[in-house]
Short mmCIF file of C-alpha atoms in Angstrom, two decimals:
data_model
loop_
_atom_site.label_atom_id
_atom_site.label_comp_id
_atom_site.label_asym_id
_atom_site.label_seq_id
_atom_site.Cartn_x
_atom_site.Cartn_y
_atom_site.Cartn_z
CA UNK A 1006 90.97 232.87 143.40
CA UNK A 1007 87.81 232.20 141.90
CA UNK A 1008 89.35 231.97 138.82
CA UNK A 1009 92.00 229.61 139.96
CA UNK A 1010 89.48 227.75 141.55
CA UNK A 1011 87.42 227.97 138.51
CA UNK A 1012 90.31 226.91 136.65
CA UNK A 1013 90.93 223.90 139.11
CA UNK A 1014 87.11 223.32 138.53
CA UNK A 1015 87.30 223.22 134.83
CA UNK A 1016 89.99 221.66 135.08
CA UNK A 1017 89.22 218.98 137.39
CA UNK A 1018 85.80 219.14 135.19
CA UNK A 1019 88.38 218.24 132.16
CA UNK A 1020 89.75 215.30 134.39
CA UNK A 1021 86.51 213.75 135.41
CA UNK A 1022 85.08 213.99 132.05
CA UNK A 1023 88.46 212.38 130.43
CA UNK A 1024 88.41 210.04 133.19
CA UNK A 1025 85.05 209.07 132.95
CA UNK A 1026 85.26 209.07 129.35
CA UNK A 1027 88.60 207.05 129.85
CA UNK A 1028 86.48 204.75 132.16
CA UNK A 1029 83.82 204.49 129.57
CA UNK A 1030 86.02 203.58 127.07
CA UNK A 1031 87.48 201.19 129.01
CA UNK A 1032 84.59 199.58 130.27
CA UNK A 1033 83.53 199.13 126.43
CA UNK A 1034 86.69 197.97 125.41
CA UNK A 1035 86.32 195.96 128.48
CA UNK A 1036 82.93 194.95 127.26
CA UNK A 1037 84.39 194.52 123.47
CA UNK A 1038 86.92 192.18 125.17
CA UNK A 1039 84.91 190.19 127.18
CA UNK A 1040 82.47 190.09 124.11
CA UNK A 1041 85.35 189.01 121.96
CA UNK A 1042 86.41 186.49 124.67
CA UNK A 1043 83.02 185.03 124.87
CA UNK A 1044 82.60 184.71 121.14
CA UNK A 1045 86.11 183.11 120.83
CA UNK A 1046 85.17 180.41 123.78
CA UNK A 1047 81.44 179.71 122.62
CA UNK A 1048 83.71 179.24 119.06
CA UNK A 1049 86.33 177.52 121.03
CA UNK A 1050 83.71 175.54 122.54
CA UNK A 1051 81.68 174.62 119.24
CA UNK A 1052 84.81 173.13 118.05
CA UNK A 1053 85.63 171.19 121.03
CA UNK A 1054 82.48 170.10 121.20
CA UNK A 1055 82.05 169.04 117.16
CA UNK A 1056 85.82 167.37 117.67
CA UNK A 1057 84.37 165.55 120.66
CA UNK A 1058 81.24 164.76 118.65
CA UNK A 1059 83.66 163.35 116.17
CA UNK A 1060 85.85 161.34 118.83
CA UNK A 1061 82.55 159.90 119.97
CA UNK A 1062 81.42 159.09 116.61
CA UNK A 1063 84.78 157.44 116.34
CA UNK A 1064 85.02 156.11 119.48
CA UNK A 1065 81.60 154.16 118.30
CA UNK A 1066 82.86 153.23 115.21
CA UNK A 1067 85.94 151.90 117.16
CA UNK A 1068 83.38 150.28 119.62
CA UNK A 1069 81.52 148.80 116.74
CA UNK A 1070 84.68 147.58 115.00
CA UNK A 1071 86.11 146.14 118.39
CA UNK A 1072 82.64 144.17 118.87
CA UNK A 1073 82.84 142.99 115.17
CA UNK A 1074 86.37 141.89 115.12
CA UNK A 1075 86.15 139.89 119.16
CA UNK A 1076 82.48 138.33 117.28
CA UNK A 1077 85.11 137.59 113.85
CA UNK A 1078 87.64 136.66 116.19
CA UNK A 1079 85.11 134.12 118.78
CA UNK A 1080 83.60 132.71 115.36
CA UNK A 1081 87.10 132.17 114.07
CA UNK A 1082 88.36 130.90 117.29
CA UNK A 1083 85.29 128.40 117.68
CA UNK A 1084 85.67 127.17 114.32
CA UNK A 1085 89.50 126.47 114.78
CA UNK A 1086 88.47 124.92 117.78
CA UNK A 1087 85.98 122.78 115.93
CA UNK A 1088 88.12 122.25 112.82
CA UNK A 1089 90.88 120.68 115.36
CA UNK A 1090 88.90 118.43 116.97
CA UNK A 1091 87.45 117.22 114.05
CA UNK A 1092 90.96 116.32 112.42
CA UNK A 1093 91.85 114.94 115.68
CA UNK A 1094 88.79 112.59 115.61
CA UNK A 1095 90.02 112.52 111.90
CA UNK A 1096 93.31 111.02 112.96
CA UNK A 1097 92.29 108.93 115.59
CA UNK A 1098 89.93 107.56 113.42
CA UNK A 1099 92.62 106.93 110.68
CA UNK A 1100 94.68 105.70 113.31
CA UNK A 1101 92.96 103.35 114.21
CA UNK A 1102 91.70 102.63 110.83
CA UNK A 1103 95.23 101.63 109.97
CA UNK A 1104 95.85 99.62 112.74
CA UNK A 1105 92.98 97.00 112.04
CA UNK A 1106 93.74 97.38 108.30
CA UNK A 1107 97.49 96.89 109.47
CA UNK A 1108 96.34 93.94 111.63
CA UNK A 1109 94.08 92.39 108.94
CA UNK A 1110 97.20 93.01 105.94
CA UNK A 1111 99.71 91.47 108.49
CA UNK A 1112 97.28 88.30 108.59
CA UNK A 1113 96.80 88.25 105.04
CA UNK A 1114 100.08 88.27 104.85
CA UNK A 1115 100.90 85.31 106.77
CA UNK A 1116 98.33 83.77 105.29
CA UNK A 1117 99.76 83.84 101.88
CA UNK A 1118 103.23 83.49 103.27
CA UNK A 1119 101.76 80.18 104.58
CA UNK A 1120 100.45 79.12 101.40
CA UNK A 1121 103.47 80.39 99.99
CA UNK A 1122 105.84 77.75 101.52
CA UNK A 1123 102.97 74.99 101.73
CA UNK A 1124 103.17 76.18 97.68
CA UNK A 1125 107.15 75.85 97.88
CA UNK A 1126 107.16 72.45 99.84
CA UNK A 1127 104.27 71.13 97.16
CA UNK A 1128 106.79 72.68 94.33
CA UNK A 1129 109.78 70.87 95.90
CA UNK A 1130 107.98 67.74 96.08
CA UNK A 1131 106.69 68.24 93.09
CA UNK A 1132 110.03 68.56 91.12
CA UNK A 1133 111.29 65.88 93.22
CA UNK A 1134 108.67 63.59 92.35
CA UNK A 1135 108.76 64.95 88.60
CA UNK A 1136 112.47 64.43 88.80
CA UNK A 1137 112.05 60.40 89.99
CA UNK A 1138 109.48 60.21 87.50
CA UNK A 1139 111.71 61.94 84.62
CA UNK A 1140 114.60 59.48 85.56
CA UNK A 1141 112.27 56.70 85.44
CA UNK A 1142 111.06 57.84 82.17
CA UNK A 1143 114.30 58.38 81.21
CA UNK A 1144 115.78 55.18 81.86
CA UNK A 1145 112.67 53.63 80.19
CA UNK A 1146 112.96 55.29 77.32
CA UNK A 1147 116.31 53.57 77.57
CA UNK A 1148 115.16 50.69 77.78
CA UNK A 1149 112.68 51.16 75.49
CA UNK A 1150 115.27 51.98 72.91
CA UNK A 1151 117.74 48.68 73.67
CA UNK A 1152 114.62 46.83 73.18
CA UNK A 1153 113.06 48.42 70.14
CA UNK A 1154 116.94 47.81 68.87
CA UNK A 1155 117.22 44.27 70.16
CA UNK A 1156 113.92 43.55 68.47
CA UNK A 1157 114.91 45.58 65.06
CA UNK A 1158 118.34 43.68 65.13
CA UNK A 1159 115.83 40.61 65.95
CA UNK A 1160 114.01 41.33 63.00
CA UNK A 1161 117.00 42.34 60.82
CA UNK A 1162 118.69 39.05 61.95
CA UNK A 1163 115.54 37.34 61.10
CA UNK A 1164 115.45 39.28 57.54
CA UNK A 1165 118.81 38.28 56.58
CA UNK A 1166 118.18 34.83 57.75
CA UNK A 1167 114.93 34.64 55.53
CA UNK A 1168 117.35 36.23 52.79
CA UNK A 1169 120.30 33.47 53.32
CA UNK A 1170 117.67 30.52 53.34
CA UNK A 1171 116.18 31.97 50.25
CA UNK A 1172 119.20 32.14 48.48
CA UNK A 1173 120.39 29.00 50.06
CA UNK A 1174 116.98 26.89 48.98
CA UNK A 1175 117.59 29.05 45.79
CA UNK A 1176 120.45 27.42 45.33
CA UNK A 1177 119.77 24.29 46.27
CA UNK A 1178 117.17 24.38 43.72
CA UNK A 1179 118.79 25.96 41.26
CA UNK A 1180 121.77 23.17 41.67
CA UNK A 1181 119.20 20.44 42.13
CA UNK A 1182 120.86 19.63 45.51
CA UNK A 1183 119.60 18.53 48.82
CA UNK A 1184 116.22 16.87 48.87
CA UNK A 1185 115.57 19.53 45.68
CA UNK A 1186 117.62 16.79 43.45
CA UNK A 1187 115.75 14.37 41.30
CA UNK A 1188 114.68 11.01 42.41
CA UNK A 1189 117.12 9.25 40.11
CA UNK A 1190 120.18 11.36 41.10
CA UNK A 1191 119.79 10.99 44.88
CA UNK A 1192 121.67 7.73 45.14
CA UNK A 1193 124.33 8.59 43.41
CA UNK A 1194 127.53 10.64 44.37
CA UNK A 1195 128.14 13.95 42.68
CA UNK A 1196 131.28 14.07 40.96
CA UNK A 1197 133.98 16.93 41.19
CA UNK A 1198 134.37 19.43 38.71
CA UNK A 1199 137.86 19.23 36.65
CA UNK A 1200 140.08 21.82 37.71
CA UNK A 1201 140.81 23.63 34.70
#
């Protein structure tokens, strides 16, 4: 029995040693595990925290970016602002601009439109005058003319009156008639001329 129990002792020797040499290997796999687990979080972690490092560093870029682009955006919106208000003064001002330029054109226009017809009326009197005046001419010249021919008929009557008493006192002269005959022939009758 000894043996036996020797045997169970050895035995159960053999079973406690594998089981505490099972136990031992599992408590350093254990260990290796949870060493391995550790390493892989604090790596796991490392990254997550150099990827959050990088979000933040993003994340202020972003920031920076956002503040940039509502400053861009203010400046831009202020400016607009200012640039329409400015044309709108622009156009009021050109409005009214044209208004008193339209105001002062209309009145020079009236103006000239005025002298315009006070320029027509003088015109029409004008020509109507200048017409009175041409027919007035006209018929002097008219007269002018029957007179200047009257008198040149006048004078070509008187011409050819000087030319018939010339040849007529010729003539007489020449035929020793009228008082151009001699003393000693006046007294006595002048005979006819035999018909041949």
């Amino acid at each position: 029995m000894l043996r036996c129990n020797d045997d169970h002792d050895v035995s159960s020797n053999k079973r406690v040693n594998e089981k505490e040499r099972l136990e031992i290997k599992s408590k350093a796999e254990t260990e290796y595990v949870e060493a391995w687990l550790d390493s892989s979080r604090e790596q796991r972690q490392l990254e997550a925290e150099r990827a959050l490092a990088d979000l933040r560093s993003q994340l202020e870029e972003c920031r920076l970016r956002e503040s940039n682009e509502r400053l861009v955006h203010q400046q831009i919106v202020d400016f607009l602002k200012d640039s329409i208000e400015e044309n709108e003064r622009d156009a009021e001002n050109w409005v009214k601009r044209r208004r008193t330029e339209t105001k002062v054109y209309e009145r020079d226009i009236r103006k000239l439109q005025d002298e315009i017809e006070q320029k027509r009326a003088a015109l029409a009197q004008l020509q109507l005058e200048y017409q009175q005046r041409q027919e007035f001419i006209d018929l002097c010249e008219v007269e002018n003319e029957a007179e200047r021919r009257r008198l040149e008929h006048e004078a070509h009557r008187q011409r050819c009156a000087l030319r018939i008493q010339a040849w007529w006192r010729g003539c007489m002269v020449r035929h020793k008639l009228g008082p151009y005959r001699p003393e000693d022939r006046r007294g006595r009758k002048r005979q006819p001329k035999a018909k041949k």
